[in-house]
Structure formats: structure tokens, C-alpha cells
């Protein structure tokens, strides 16, 4: 969004540089205060302030992050399994990943799956069922604070079925990875 503070990966400096979004262009690129026409995959949110279990501002086991997969040449969702003593991280998709190949999920206010105020359902493990909830915040870590529980991952949230059937938000979004059950195979 215009005015957001972000970090831009400068190819010349080979590091993340603080920047501010001046304009979102029709072709999807961003004009930053340090460079115009930047592709969104070269921009990330600044690291959030340290939280519980995250005293040094680094990633902690359980954090939802994105990993830059060189073979795919794109950022992919991942989960931190361990922080290693050598400064690398074990992710659910790859061990011993350098921190410069990891970022917080690249979501913005307009790119979040769920919006503040959305009426959703949350899968409660303790109750073994979906319960009604309301989104009260989208975190920089890619999780959601609900009125019934904080820091919930998106896979434990859904829109109520009746909302989807009555023209509400779609069950799936463009770009979602899904499985299809083919009855003929």
C-alpha cells in the first residue's frame, strides 16, 4: 500500500534496504523512495519487533515464513522447524537455510486471505469442530488474531459454508495450490 514501510533487496548492495512505497503501478510494480518500478518479489515487510520466544528479532520454531527456492526462482511458504547455532534455519522444506533466503510472508493489507472484521470459522482442536469467530488482526507473521484465539494459521480458518454459497468470498483464490480428486483415475 502507498505509504507502507518496506525493505527492498538491492542487487548492487546484496542486502535488504529500508524503503517507502510511493506508488503501486497498474502493472503490479512498486515505485519506492529509493527506486521506481520494483517487482513485488524484491520487496518485503520489515521484520516485526521481537515477540515472546523471539527475543533477538530472529525467526523462531513455528514461525510461518517464505523461503526463496532457487530451483523454482520464487518465494514459497515454509515453516521454521529449528534455529541452528550456526545462524541457519531448518524449514519444513529444506534444512540449513541462510537467513537472507527467508522472509516474513509477503502479504499486505490487500493481499491477506482474511480481512479484519471478517466472520469466519476456526477449527478448535480442543472442541474437535469448527466454531464461529471474527478476525480482529492480520499479523506480520502471516497469522491471524481471532476474537477467540490469537496467532492462528490460515489453514485453521475458513469462511462459513453459507457465506460461500451466498456470493461471499470464494472458497479458493487464484494461485491457491489445491488437490483435485479425479473419479476416472
Short mmCIF file of N, CA and C in Angstrom, two decimals:
data_model
loop_
_atom_site.label_atom_id
_atom_site.label_comp_id
_atom_site.label_asym_id
_atom_site.label_seq_id
_atom_site.Cartn_x
_atom_site.Cartn_y
_atom_site.Cartn_z
N UNK A 1 0.83 -1.19 0.00
CA UNK A 1 0.00 0.00 0.00
C UNK A 1 0.88 1.25 0.00
N UNK A 2 0.40 2.30 -0.61
CA UNK A 2 1.13 3.55 -0.62
C UNK A 2 1.37 4.01 0.81
N UNK A 3 2.61 4.41 1.09
CA UNK A 3 2.99 4.87 2.41
C UNK A 3 3.56 3.79 3.32
N UNK A 4 3.44 2.52 2.90
CA UNK A 4 3.97 1.43 3.73
C UNK A 4 5.49 1.49 3.80
N UNK A 5 6.01 1.19 4.97
CA UNK A 5 7.45 1.00 5.12
C UNK A 5 7.76 -0.45 4.75
N UNK A 6 8.74 -0.63 3.88
CA UNK A 6 9.11 -1.96 3.39
C UNK A 6 10.63 -2.08 3.37
N UNK A 7 11.09 -3.24 2.95
CA UNK A 7 12.51 -3.43 2.67
C UNK A 7 12.63 -3.90 1.23
N UNK A 8 13.61 -3.36 0.53
CA UNK A 8 13.87 -3.67 -0.88
C UNK A 8 15.21 -4.39 -0.97
N UNK A 9 15.26 -5.51 -1.72
CA UNK A 9 16.52 -6.22 -1.87
C UNK A 9 17.31 -5.58 -3.01
N UNK A 10 18.35 -4.84 -2.64
CA UNK A 10 19.19 -4.16 -3.61
C UNK A 10 20.22 -5.11 -4.20
N UNK A 11 20.13 -5.37 -5.50
CA UNK A 11 21.03 -6.31 -6.16
C UNK A 11 22.48 -5.81 -6.09
N UNK A 12 22.68 -4.51 -6.19
CA UNK A 12 24.04 -3.96 -6.13
C UNK A 12 24.66 -4.17 -4.76
N UNK A 13 23.89 -3.86 -3.72
CA UNK A 13 24.40 -3.98 -2.35
C UNK A 13 24.27 -5.38 -1.79
N UNK A 14 23.44 -6.22 -2.44
CA UNK A 14 23.18 -7.58 -1.98
C UNK A 14 22.69 -7.62 -0.53
N UNK A 15 21.78 -6.69 -0.22
CA UNK A 15 21.19 -6.68 1.12
C UNK A 15 19.84 -5.99 1.07
N UNK A 16 19.06 -6.18 2.13
CA UNK A 16 17.75 -5.55 2.25
C UNK A 16 17.93 -4.11 2.73
N UNK A 17 17.27 -3.17 2.03
CA UNK A 17 17.40 -1.75 2.30
C UNK A 17 16.02 -1.19 2.69
N UNK A 18 15.94 -0.39 3.77
CA UNK A 18 14.64 0.21 4.12
C UNK A 18 14.14 1.13 3.02
N UNK A 19 12.83 1.10 2.77
CA UNK A 19 12.24 1.94 1.72
C UNK A 19 10.79 2.24 2.08
N UNK A 20 10.19 3.15 1.32
CA UNK A 20 8.78 3.50 1.50
C UNK A 20 8.09 3.42 0.14
N UNK A 21 6.88 2.85 0.12
CA UNK A 21 6.10 2.73 -1.12
C UNK A 21 5.50 4.08 -1.46
N UNK A 22 5.84 4.58 -2.65
CA UNK A 22 5.29 5.86 -3.11
C UNK A 22 4.09 5.66 -4.02
N UNK A 23 4.10 4.54 -4.80
CA UNK A 23 3.04 4.31 -5.78
C UNK A 23 2.97 2.82 -6.11
N UNK A 24 1.74 2.32 -6.31
CA UNK A 24 1.54 0.96 -6.82
C UNK A 24 1.10 1.14 -8.27
N UNK A 25 1.91 0.65 -9.21
CA UNK A 25 1.65 0.83 -10.63
C UNK A 25 0.64 -0.19 -11.15
N UNK A 26 -0.02 0.15 -12.25
CA UNK A 26 -1.03 -0.72 -12.85
C UNK A 26 -0.47 -2.08 -13.23
N UNK A 27 0.83 -2.16 -13.56
CA UNK A 27 1.44 -3.44 -13.96
C UNK A 27 1.89 -4.27 -12.75
N UNK A 28 1.58 -3.79 -11.52
CA UNK A 28 1.92 -4.54 -10.32
C UNK A 28 3.25 -4.18 -9.69
N UNK A 29 4.07 -3.38 -10.40
CA UNK A 29 5.34 -2.97 -9.82
C UNK A 29 5.11 -1.85 -8.82
N UNK A 30 6.15 -1.58 -8.02
CA UNK A 30 6.06 -0.56 -6.98
C UNK A 30 7.10 0.52 -7.22
N UNK A 31 6.71 1.75 -7.05
CA UNK A 31 7.66 2.85 -7.04
C UNK A 31 8.02 3.10 -5.58
N UNK A 32 9.30 2.91 -5.25
CA UNK A 32 9.77 3.13 -3.89
C UNK A 32 10.52 4.45 -3.82
N UNK A 33 10.77 4.93 -2.62
CA UNK A 33 11.50 6.19 -2.48
C UNK A 33 12.96 6.04 -2.90
N UNK A 34 13.43 4.79 -3.07
CA UNK A 34 14.82 4.58 -3.48
C UNK A 34 14.94 4.05 -4.91
N UNK A 35 13.83 3.58 -5.52
CA UNK A 35 13.88 3.02 -6.87
C UNK A 35 12.47 2.85 -7.43
N UNK A 36 12.25 3.24 -8.69
CA UNK A 36 10.93 3.04 -9.30
C UNK A 36 10.84 1.67 -9.99
N UNK A 37 9.60 1.21 -10.21
CA UNK A 37 9.36 0.01 -11.00
C UNK A 37 9.89 -1.29 -10.41
N UNK A 38 9.83 -1.43 -9.11
CA UNK A 38 10.37 -2.62 -8.43
C UNK A 38 9.35 -3.75 -8.45
N UNK A 39 9.81 -4.95 -8.80
CA UNK A 39 8.95 -6.13 -8.78
C UNK A 39 8.60 -6.46 -7.32
N UNK A 40 7.36 -6.90 -7.05
CA UNK A 40 6.95 -7.19 -5.67
C UNK A 40 7.78 -8.26 -4.97
N UNK A 41 8.37 -9.20 -5.74
CA UNK A 41 9.17 -10.24 -5.09
C UNK A 41 10.51 -9.72 -4.60
N UNK A 42 10.84 -8.47 -4.88
CA UNK A 42 12.06 -7.85 -4.37
C UNK A 42 11.77 -6.97 -3.16
N UNK A 43 10.54 -7.03 -2.66
CA UNK A 43 10.10 -6.20 -1.55
C UNK A 43 9.52 -7.10 -0.46
N UNK A 44 9.78 -6.75 0.78
CA UNK A 44 9.19 -7.47 1.90
C UNK A 44 8.85 -6.49 3.00
N UNK A 45 8.04 -6.93 3.92
CA UNK A 45 7.75 -6.12 5.11
C UNK A 45 8.99 -6.13 5.99
N UNK A 46 9.23 -5.07 6.72
CA UNK A 46 10.33 -5.11 7.69
C UNK A 46 10.04 -6.18 8.73
N UNK A 47 11.09 -6.71 9.32
CA UNK A 47 10.92 -7.72 10.37
C UNK A 47 10.11 -7.11 11.51
N UNK A 48 9.17 -7.88 12.05
CA UNK A 48 8.40 -7.35 13.17
C UNK A 48 9.27 -7.23 14.41
N UNK A 49 8.83 -6.45 15.37
CA UNK A 49 9.61 -6.35 16.60
C UNK A 49 9.64 -7.71 17.29
N UNK A 50 10.67 -7.96 18.08
CA UNK A 50 10.74 -9.25 18.76
C UNK A 50 9.51 -9.51 19.61
N UNK A 51 9.11 -10.77 19.63
CA UNK A 51 7.97 -11.16 20.44
C UNK A 51 8.38 -12.25 21.41
N UNK A 52 7.42 -12.84 22.12
CA UNK A 52 7.76 -13.92 23.05
C UNK A 52 8.44 -15.06 22.31
N UNK A 53 9.50 -15.59 22.87
CA UNK A 53 10.24 -16.67 22.24
C UNK A 53 11.06 -16.19 21.06
N UNK A 54 11.15 -14.88 20.89
CA UNK A 54 11.79 -14.29 19.72
C UNK A 54 12.59 -13.08 20.18
N UNK A 55 13.30 -13.23 21.27
CA UNK A 55 13.93 -12.10 21.96
C UNK A 55 14.94 -11.34 21.11
N UNK A 56 15.58 -12.01 20.14
CA UNK A 56 16.59 -11.31 19.35
C UNK A 56 16.07 -10.83 17.99
N UNK A 57 14.76 -10.95 17.74
CA UNK A 57 14.18 -10.47 16.49
C UNK A 57 14.36 -11.43 15.33
N UNK A 58 14.86 -12.62 15.57
CA UNK A 58 15.06 -13.60 14.52
C UNK A 58 13.84 -14.51 14.43
N UNK A 59 13.89 -15.49 13.52
CA UNK A 59 12.80 -16.44 13.37
C UNK A 59 12.88 -17.50 14.46
N UNK A 60 11.73 -17.98 14.86
CA UNK A 60 11.65 -18.99 15.92
C UNK A 60 10.90 -20.21 15.40
N UNK A 61 11.15 -21.38 15.97
CA UNK A 61 10.40 -22.57 15.56
C UNK A 61 8.89 -22.31 15.62
N UNK A 62 8.21 -22.72 14.57
CA UNK A 62 6.78 -22.50 14.47
C UNK A 62 6.40 -21.29 13.63
N UNK A 63 7.36 -20.36 13.39
CA UNK A 63 7.06 -19.18 12.57
C UNK A 63 6.73 -19.60 11.15
N UNK A 64 5.72 -18.96 10.58
CA UNK A 64 5.39 -19.14 9.17
C UNK A 64 6.16 -18.09 8.39
N UNK A 65 6.95 -18.53 7.43
CA UNK A 65 7.83 -17.65 6.67
C UNK A 65 7.72 -17.98 5.19
N UNK A 66 8.49 -17.30 4.38
CA UNK A 66 8.66 -17.65 2.97
C UNK A 66 10.14 -17.90 2.73
N UNK A 67 10.43 -18.91 1.91
CA UNK A 67 11.79 -19.31 1.57
C UNK A 67 11.98 -19.09 0.08
N UNK A 68 13.12 -18.49 -0.30
CA UNK A 68 13.38 -18.29 -1.73
C UNK A 68 14.00 -19.56 -2.29
N UNK A 69 13.20 -20.30 -3.06
CA UNK A 69 13.66 -21.54 -3.68
C UNK A 69 14.35 -21.22 -5.00
N UNK A 70 15.66 -21.43 -5.05
CA UNK A 70 16.43 -21.10 -6.25
C UNK A 70 15.98 -21.93 -7.45
N UNK A 71 15.63 -23.20 -7.22
CA UNK A 71 15.23 -24.05 -8.36
C UNK A 71 13.90 -23.58 -8.96
N UNK A 72 13.01 -23.04 -8.13
CA UNK A 72 11.74 -22.52 -8.62
C UNK A 72 11.82 -21.03 -8.95
N UNK A 73 12.89 -20.38 -8.47
CA UNK A 73 13.10 -18.94 -8.65
C UNK A 73 11.92 -18.12 -8.13
N UNK A 74 11.39 -18.53 -6.97
CA UNK A 74 10.30 -17.76 -6.36
C UNK A 74 10.24 -18.05 -4.86
N UNK A 75 9.50 -17.21 -4.15
CA UNK A 75 9.28 -17.38 -2.71
C UNK A 75 8.20 -18.41 -2.51
N UNK A 76 8.42 -19.35 -1.58
CA UNK A 76 7.45 -20.39 -1.28
C UNK A 76 7.16 -20.41 0.22
N UNK A 77 5.93 -20.75 0.61
CA UNK A 77 5.60 -20.79 2.03
C UNK A 77 6.39 -21.88 2.74
N UNK A 78 6.78 -21.62 3.97
CA UNK A 78 7.53 -22.59 4.77
C UNK A 78 7.26 -22.35 6.24
N UNK A 79 7.67 -23.32 7.04
CA UNK A 79 7.54 -23.22 8.49
C UNK A 79 8.90 -23.48 9.11
N UNK A 80 9.29 -22.64 10.07
CA UNK A 80 10.57 -22.82 10.75
C UNK A 80 10.44 -23.99 11.73
N UNK A 81 11.33 -24.97 11.57
CA UNK A 81 11.35 -26.12 12.48
C UNK A 81 12.38 -25.93 13.59
N UNK A 82 13.52 -25.28 13.23
CA UNK A 82 14.59 -25.09 14.22
C UNK A 82 15.49 -23.93 13.82
N UNK A 83 16.03 -23.26 14.83
CA UNK A 83 17.06 -22.24 14.63
C UNK A 83 18.38 -22.89 15.04
N UNK A 84 19.33 -22.96 14.12
CA UNK A 84 20.60 -23.65 14.37
C UNK A 84 21.65 -22.71 14.94
N UNK A 85 22.61 -23.27 15.64
CA UNK A 85 23.66 -22.48 16.29
C UNK A 85 24.55 -21.75 15.29
N UNK A 86 24.59 -22.21 14.03
CA UNK A 86 25.41 -21.55 13.01
C UNK A 86 24.69 -20.39 12.32
N UNK A 87 23.47 -20.06 12.82
CA UNK A 87 22.72 -18.94 12.25
C UNK A 87 21.77 -19.34 11.13
N UNK A 88 21.78 -20.61 10.73
CA UNK A 88 20.86 -21.09 9.70
C UNK A 88 19.57 -21.58 10.35
N UNK A 89 18.59 -21.88 9.51
CA UNK A 89 17.30 -22.37 10.00
C UNK A 89 16.92 -23.64 9.26
N UNK A 90 16.33 -24.57 10.00
CA UNK A 90 15.74 -25.74 9.38
C UNK A 90 14.28 -25.42 9.11
N UNK A 91 13.88 -25.52 7.84
CA UNK A 91 12.49 -25.28 7.45
C UNK A 91 11.83 -26.60 7.12
N UNK A 92 10.53 -26.60 7.01
CA UNK A 92 9.84 -27.85 6.68
C UNK A 92 10.11 -28.29 5.25
N UNK A 93 10.72 -27.42 4.44
CA UNK A 93 11.01 -27.76 3.04
C UNK A 93 12.50 -27.91 2.77
N UNK A 94 13.36 -27.46 3.70
CA UNK A 94 14.81 -27.53 3.47
C UNK A 94 15.57 -27.24 4.77
N UNK A 95 16.63 -28.03 5.03
CA UNK A 95 17.44 -27.76 6.22
C UNK A 95 18.54 -26.73 5.95
N UNK A 96 19.08 -26.15 7.01
CA UNK A 96 20.26 -25.27 6.97
C UNK A 96 20.11 -24.12 5.97
N UNK A 97 19.03 -23.38 6.07
CA UNK A 97 18.77 -22.26 5.16
C UNK A 97 19.35 -20.98 5.76
N UNK A 98 20.08 -20.22 4.94
CA UNK A 98 20.64 -18.94 5.37
C UNK A 98 19.52 -17.92 5.58
N UNK A 99 19.66 -17.02 6.56
CA UNK A 99 18.60 -16.05 6.84
C UNK A 99 18.24 -15.14 5.67
N UNK A 100 19.19 -14.87 4.77
CA UNK A 100 18.86 -13.98 3.64
C UNK A 100 17.99 -14.66 2.59
N UNK A 101 17.69 -15.94 2.77
CA UNK A 101 16.79 -16.67 1.87
C UNK A 101 15.42 -16.85 2.52
N UNK A 102 15.21 -16.18 3.67
CA UNK A 102 13.96 -16.29 4.41
C UNK A 102 13.40 -14.89 4.62
N UNK A 103 12.09 -14.78 4.55
CA UNK A 103 11.42 -13.51 4.85
C UNK A 103 10.08 -13.81 5.50
N UNK A 104 9.53 -12.78 6.13
CA UNK A 104 8.17 -12.91 6.64
C UNK A 104 7.23 -13.02 5.45
N UNK A 105 6.08 -13.65 5.59
CA UNK A 105 5.16 -13.80 4.45
C UNK A 105 4.88 -12.47 3.77
N UNK A 106 4.92 -12.50 2.46
CA UNK A 106 4.72 -11.29 1.66
C UNK A 106 3.25 -11.02 1.48
N UNK A 107 2.61 -10.55 2.54
CA UNK A 107 1.21 -10.19 2.46
C UNK A 107 1.09 -8.72 2.78
N UNK A 108 0.09 -8.12 2.23
CA UNK A 108 -0.18 -6.72 2.54
C UNK A 108 -1.63 -6.64 2.98
N UNK A 109 -2.06 -5.48 3.36
CA UNK A 109 -3.45 -5.34 3.75
C UNK A 109 -4.39 -5.83 2.68
N UNK A 110 -4.05 -5.66 1.41
CA UNK A 110 -4.94 -6.08 0.34
C UNK A 110 -4.68 -7.51 -0.10
N UNK A 111 -3.55 -8.10 0.32
CA UNK A 111 -3.24 -9.44 -0.12
C UNK A 111 -3.55 -10.51 0.90
N UNK A 112 -3.96 -10.12 2.12
CA UNK A 112 -4.28 -11.10 3.15
C UNK A 112 -5.49 -11.90 2.73
N UNK A 113 -5.50 -13.17 3.06
CA UNK A 113 -6.62 -14.04 2.74
C UNK A 113 -7.87 -13.60 3.48
N UNK A 114 -7.71 -13.25 4.75
CA UNK A 114 -8.83 -12.81 5.57
C UNK A 114 -8.59 -11.36 5.99
N UNK A 115 -9.66 -10.61 6.08
CA UNK A 115 -9.58 -9.19 6.43
C UNK A 115 -10.12 -8.97 7.85
N UNK A 116 -9.64 -7.93 8.49
CA UNK A 116 -10.15 -7.55 9.81
C UNK A 116 -11.66 -7.34 9.70
N UNK A 117 -12.39 -7.94 10.61
CA UNK A 117 -13.84 -7.84 10.61
C UNK A 117 -14.55 -9.01 9.94
N UNK A 118 -13.81 -9.82 9.17
CA UNK A 118 -14.43 -10.98 8.52
C UNK A 118 -14.99 -11.95 9.54
N UNK A 119 -16.18 -12.45 9.28
CA UNK A 119 -16.76 -13.52 10.08
C UNK A 119 -16.31 -14.83 9.46
N UNK A 120 -15.63 -15.64 10.25
CA UNK A 120 -15.02 -16.87 9.77
C UNK A 120 -15.37 -18.02 10.71
N UNK A 121 -14.82 -19.18 10.41
CA UNK A 121 -14.89 -20.31 11.32
C UNK A 121 -13.46 -20.73 11.62
N UNK A 122 -13.23 -21.11 12.87
CA UNK A 122 -11.92 -21.55 13.34
C UNK A 122 -12.02 -23.00 13.79
N UNK A 123 -11.07 -23.85 13.35
CA UNK A 123 -11.11 -25.24 13.77
C UNK A 123 -10.46 -25.35 15.14
N UNK A 124 -11.28 -25.66 16.13
CA UNK A 124 -10.82 -25.80 17.51
C UNK A 124 -10.45 -27.25 17.76
N UNK A 125 -9.17 -27.50 18.00
CA UNK A 125 -8.72 -28.86 18.29
C UNK A 125 -9.32 -29.37 19.60
N UNK A 126 -9.46 -28.47 20.57
CA UNK A 126 -10.00 -28.90 21.87
C UNK A 126 -11.48 -29.30 21.77
N UNK A 127 -12.21 -28.64 20.86
CA UNK A 127 -13.63 -28.97 20.69
C UNK A 127 -13.86 -29.92 19.51
N UNK A 128 -12.80 -30.17 18.73
CA UNK A 128 -12.88 -31.05 17.54
C UNK A 128 -13.99 -30.65 16.58
N UNK A 129 -14.12 -29.33 16.37
CA UNK A 129 -15.13 -28.83 15.43
C UNK A 129 -14.81 -27.40 15.02
N UNK A 130 -15.47 -26.94 13.96
CA UNK A 130 -15.36 -25.56 13.51
C UNK A 130 -16.26 -24.70 14.36
N UNK A 131 -15.74 -23.57 14.86
CA UNK A 131 -16.54 -22.67 15.69
C UNK A 131 -16.54 -21.27 15.05
N UNK A 132 -17.63 -20.51 15.24
CA UNK A 132 -17.68 -19.15 14.67
C UNK A 132 -16.63 -18.25 15.32
N UNK A 133 -16.07 -17.37 14.51
CA UNK A 133 -15.05 -16.43 15.00
C UNK A 133 -15.06 -15.18 14.15
N UNK A 134 -14.32 -14.17 14.63
CA UNK A 134 -14.19 -12.91 13.89
C UNK A 134 -12.72 -12.55 13.85
N UNK A 135 -12.23 -12.12 12.66
CA UNK A 135 -10.84 -11.71 12.51
C UNK A 135 -10.68 -10.32 13.13
N UNK A 136 -9.73 -10.22 14.09
CA UNK A 136 -9.50 -8.91 14.70
C UNK A 136 -8.16 -8.31 14.28
N UNK A 137 -7.26 -9.14 13.70
CA UNK A 137 -5.99 -8.61 13.21
C UNK A 137 -5.31 -9.63 12.30
N UNK A 138 -4.57 -9.13 11.31
CA UNK A 138 -3.68 -9.94 10.49
C UNK A 138 -2.26 -9.58 10.92
N UNK A 139 -1.47 -10.57 11.33
CA UNK A 139 -0.14 -10.29 11.86
C UNK A 139 0.90 -10.25 10.75
N UNK A 140 2.05 -9.65 11.03
CA UNK A 140 3.15 -9.61 10.07
C UNK A 140 3.72 -11.01 9.84
N UNK A 141 3.48 -11.92 10.73
CA UNK A 141 3.98 -13.29 10.59
C UNK A 141 3.10 -14.15 9.70
N UNK A 142 2.00 -13.57 9.19
CA UNK A 142 1.12 -14.33 8.31
C UNK A 142 0.05 -15.10 9.04
N UNK A 143 -0.11 -14.85 10.33
CA UNK A 143 -1.17 -15.49 11.10
C UNK A 143 -2.27 -14.47 11.38
N UNK A 144 -3.32 -14.92 12.04
CA UNK A 144 -4.47 -14.06 12.32
C UNK A 144 -4.82 -14.13 13.80
N UNK A 145 -5.19 -12.97 14.34
CA UNK A 145 -5.74 -12.92 15.69
C UNK A 145 -7.26 -12.95 15.53
N UNK A 146 -7.89 -13.93 16.18
CA UNK A 146 -9.34 -14.05 16.14
C UNK A 146 -9.90 -13.63 17.49
N UNK A 147 -11.21 -13.36 17.53
CA UNK A 147 -11.80 -12.97 18.81
C UNK A 147 -11.79 -14.09 19.83
N UNK A 148 -11.51 -15.33 19.37
CA UNK A 148 -11.48 -16.47 20.30
C UNK A 148 -10.08 -17.01 20.54
N UNK A 149 -9.11 -16.61 19.70
CA UNK A 149 -7.75 -17.14 19.85
C UNK A 149 -6.78 -16.29 19.03
N UNK A 150 -5.60 -15.96 19.60
CA UNK A 150 -4.60 -15.20 18.84
C UNK A 150 -3.68 -16.12 18.02
N UNK A 151 -3.01 -15.54 17.04
CA UNK A 151 -1.92 -16.19 16.31
C UNK A 151 -2.32 -17.51 15.64
N UNK A 152 -3.42 -17.48 14.89
CA UNK A 152 -3.96 -18.68 14.24
C UNK A 152 -3.48 -18.74 12.79
N UNK A 153 -3.01 -19.91 12.36
CA UNK A 153 -2.58 -20.08 10.97
C UNK A 153 -3.81 -20.18 10.06
N UNK A 154 -3.63 -19.77 8.81
CA UNK A 154 -4.74 -19.73 7.85
C UNK A 154 -5.36 -21.09 7.59
N UNK A 155 -4.58 -22.17 7.75
CA UNK A 155 -5.15 -23.49 7.49
C UNK A 155 -6.17 -23.92 8.55
N UNK A 156 -6.29 -23.16 9.62
CA UNK A 156 -7.26 -23.47 10.67
C UNK A 156 -8.44 -22.49 10.63
N UNK A 157 -8.52 -21.73 9.53
CA UNK A 157 -9.59 -20.74 9.36
C UNK A 157 -10.27 -20.99 8.01
N UNK A 158 -11.57 -20.78 7.99
CA UNK A 158 -12.30 -20.84 6.72
C UNK A 158 -13.50 -19.91 6.80
N UNK A 159 -14.02 -19.55 5.63
CA UNK A 159 -15.28 -18.81 5.61
C UNK A 159 -16.40 -19.81 5.85
N UNK A 160 -17.46 -19.40 6.54
CA UNK A 160 -18.59 -20.32 6.73
C UNK A 160 -19.15 -20.75 5.38
N UNK A 161 -19.60 -21.99 5.28
CA UNK A 161 -20.10 -22.54 4.02
C UNK A 161 -21.24 -21.70 3.46
N UNK A 162 -22.15 -21.22 4.32
CA UNK A 162 -23.28 -20.43 3.82
C UNK A 162 -22.82 -19.11 3.22
N UNK A 163 -21.73 -18.55 3.69
CA UNK A 163 -21.19 -17.31 3.12
C UNK A 163 -20.73 -17.57 1.69
N UNK A 164 -20.04 -18.69 1.48
CA UNK A 164 -19.53 -19.02 0.15
C UNK A 164 -20.68 -19.30 -0.82
N UNK A 165 -21.74 -19.94 -0.33
CA UNK A 165 -22.86 -20.28 -1.20
C UNK A 165 -23.70 -19.07 -1.57
N UNK A 166 -23.66 -18.02 -0.76
CA UNK A 166 -24.47 -16.84 -1.00
C UNK A 166 -23.68 -15.69 -1.60
N UNK A 167 -22.70 -16.01 -2.43
CA UNK A 167 -21.95 -14.98 -3.13
C UNK A 167 -20.88 -14.31 -2.30
N UNK A 168 -20.52 -14.90 -1.17
CA UNK A 168 -19.47 -14.36 -0.32
C UNK A 168 -18.10 -14.66 -0.90
N UNK A 169 -17.07 -14.51 -0.09
CA UNK A 169 -15.71 -14.77 -0.56
C UNK A 169 -15.57 -16.19 -1.10
N UNK A 170 -14.77 -16.40 -2.14
CA UNK A 170 -14.64 -17.72 -2.72
C UNK A 170 -13.93 -18.69 -1.77
N UNK A 171 -14.21 -19.97 -1.97
CA UNK A 171 -13.54 -20.99 -1.18
C UNK A 171 -12.06 -21.04 -1.53
N UNK A 172 -11.72 -20.69 -2.78
CA UNK A 172 -10.33 -20.71 -3.23
C UNK A 172 -10.02 -19.41 -3.94
N UNK A 173 -8.76 -19.04 -3.92
CA UNK A 173 -8.31 -17.83 -4.59
C UNK A 173 -7.40 -18.18 -5.74
N UNK A 174 -7.27 -17.31 -6.71
CA UNK A 174 -6.36 -17.50 -7.82
C UNK A 174 -4.96 -17.72 -7.26
N UNK A 175 -4.29 -18.75 -7.73
CA UNK A 175 -2.94 -19.04 -7.27
C UNK A 175 -2.88 -20.06 -6.14
N UNK A 176 -4.04 -20.41 -5.55
CA UNK A 176 -4.04 -21.42 -4.50
C UNK A 176 -3.61 -22.76 -5.07
N UNK A 177 -2.84 -23.50 -4.31
CA UNK A 177 -2.47 -24.86 -4.68
C UNK A 177 -3.52 -25.77 -4.08
N UNK A 178 -4.18 -26.55 -4.94
CA UNK A 178 -5.25 -27.42 -4.49
C UNK A 178 -5.01 -28.83 -5.01
N UNK A 179 -5.74 -29.80 -4.45
CA UNK A 179 -5.72 -31.15 -4.95
C UNK A 179 -7.08 -31.41 -5.58
N UNK A 180 -7.09 -32.17 -6.64
CA UNK A 180 -8.33 -32.49 -7.34
C UNK A 180 -8.51 -34.00 -7.33
N UNK A 181 -9.68 -34.47 -6.91
CA UNK A 181 -9.96 -35.89 -6.92
C UNK A 181 -10.62 -36.23 -8.23
N UNK A 182 -9.90 -36.94 -9.08
CA UNK A 182 -10.45 -37.35 -10.39
C UNK A 182 -11.09 -38.71 -10.28
N UNK A 183 -12.42 -38.79 -10.49
CA UNK A 183 -13.14 -40.04 -10.32
C UNK A 183 -12.76 -41.08 -11.37
N UNK A 184 -12.21 -40.67 -12.50
CA UNK A 184 -11.89 -41.63 -13.57
C UNK A 184 -10.49 -42.20 -13.42
N UNK A 185 -9.71 -41.75 -12.47
CA UNK A 185 -8.36 -42.29 -12.34
C UNK A 185 -8.15 -43.02 -11.06
#
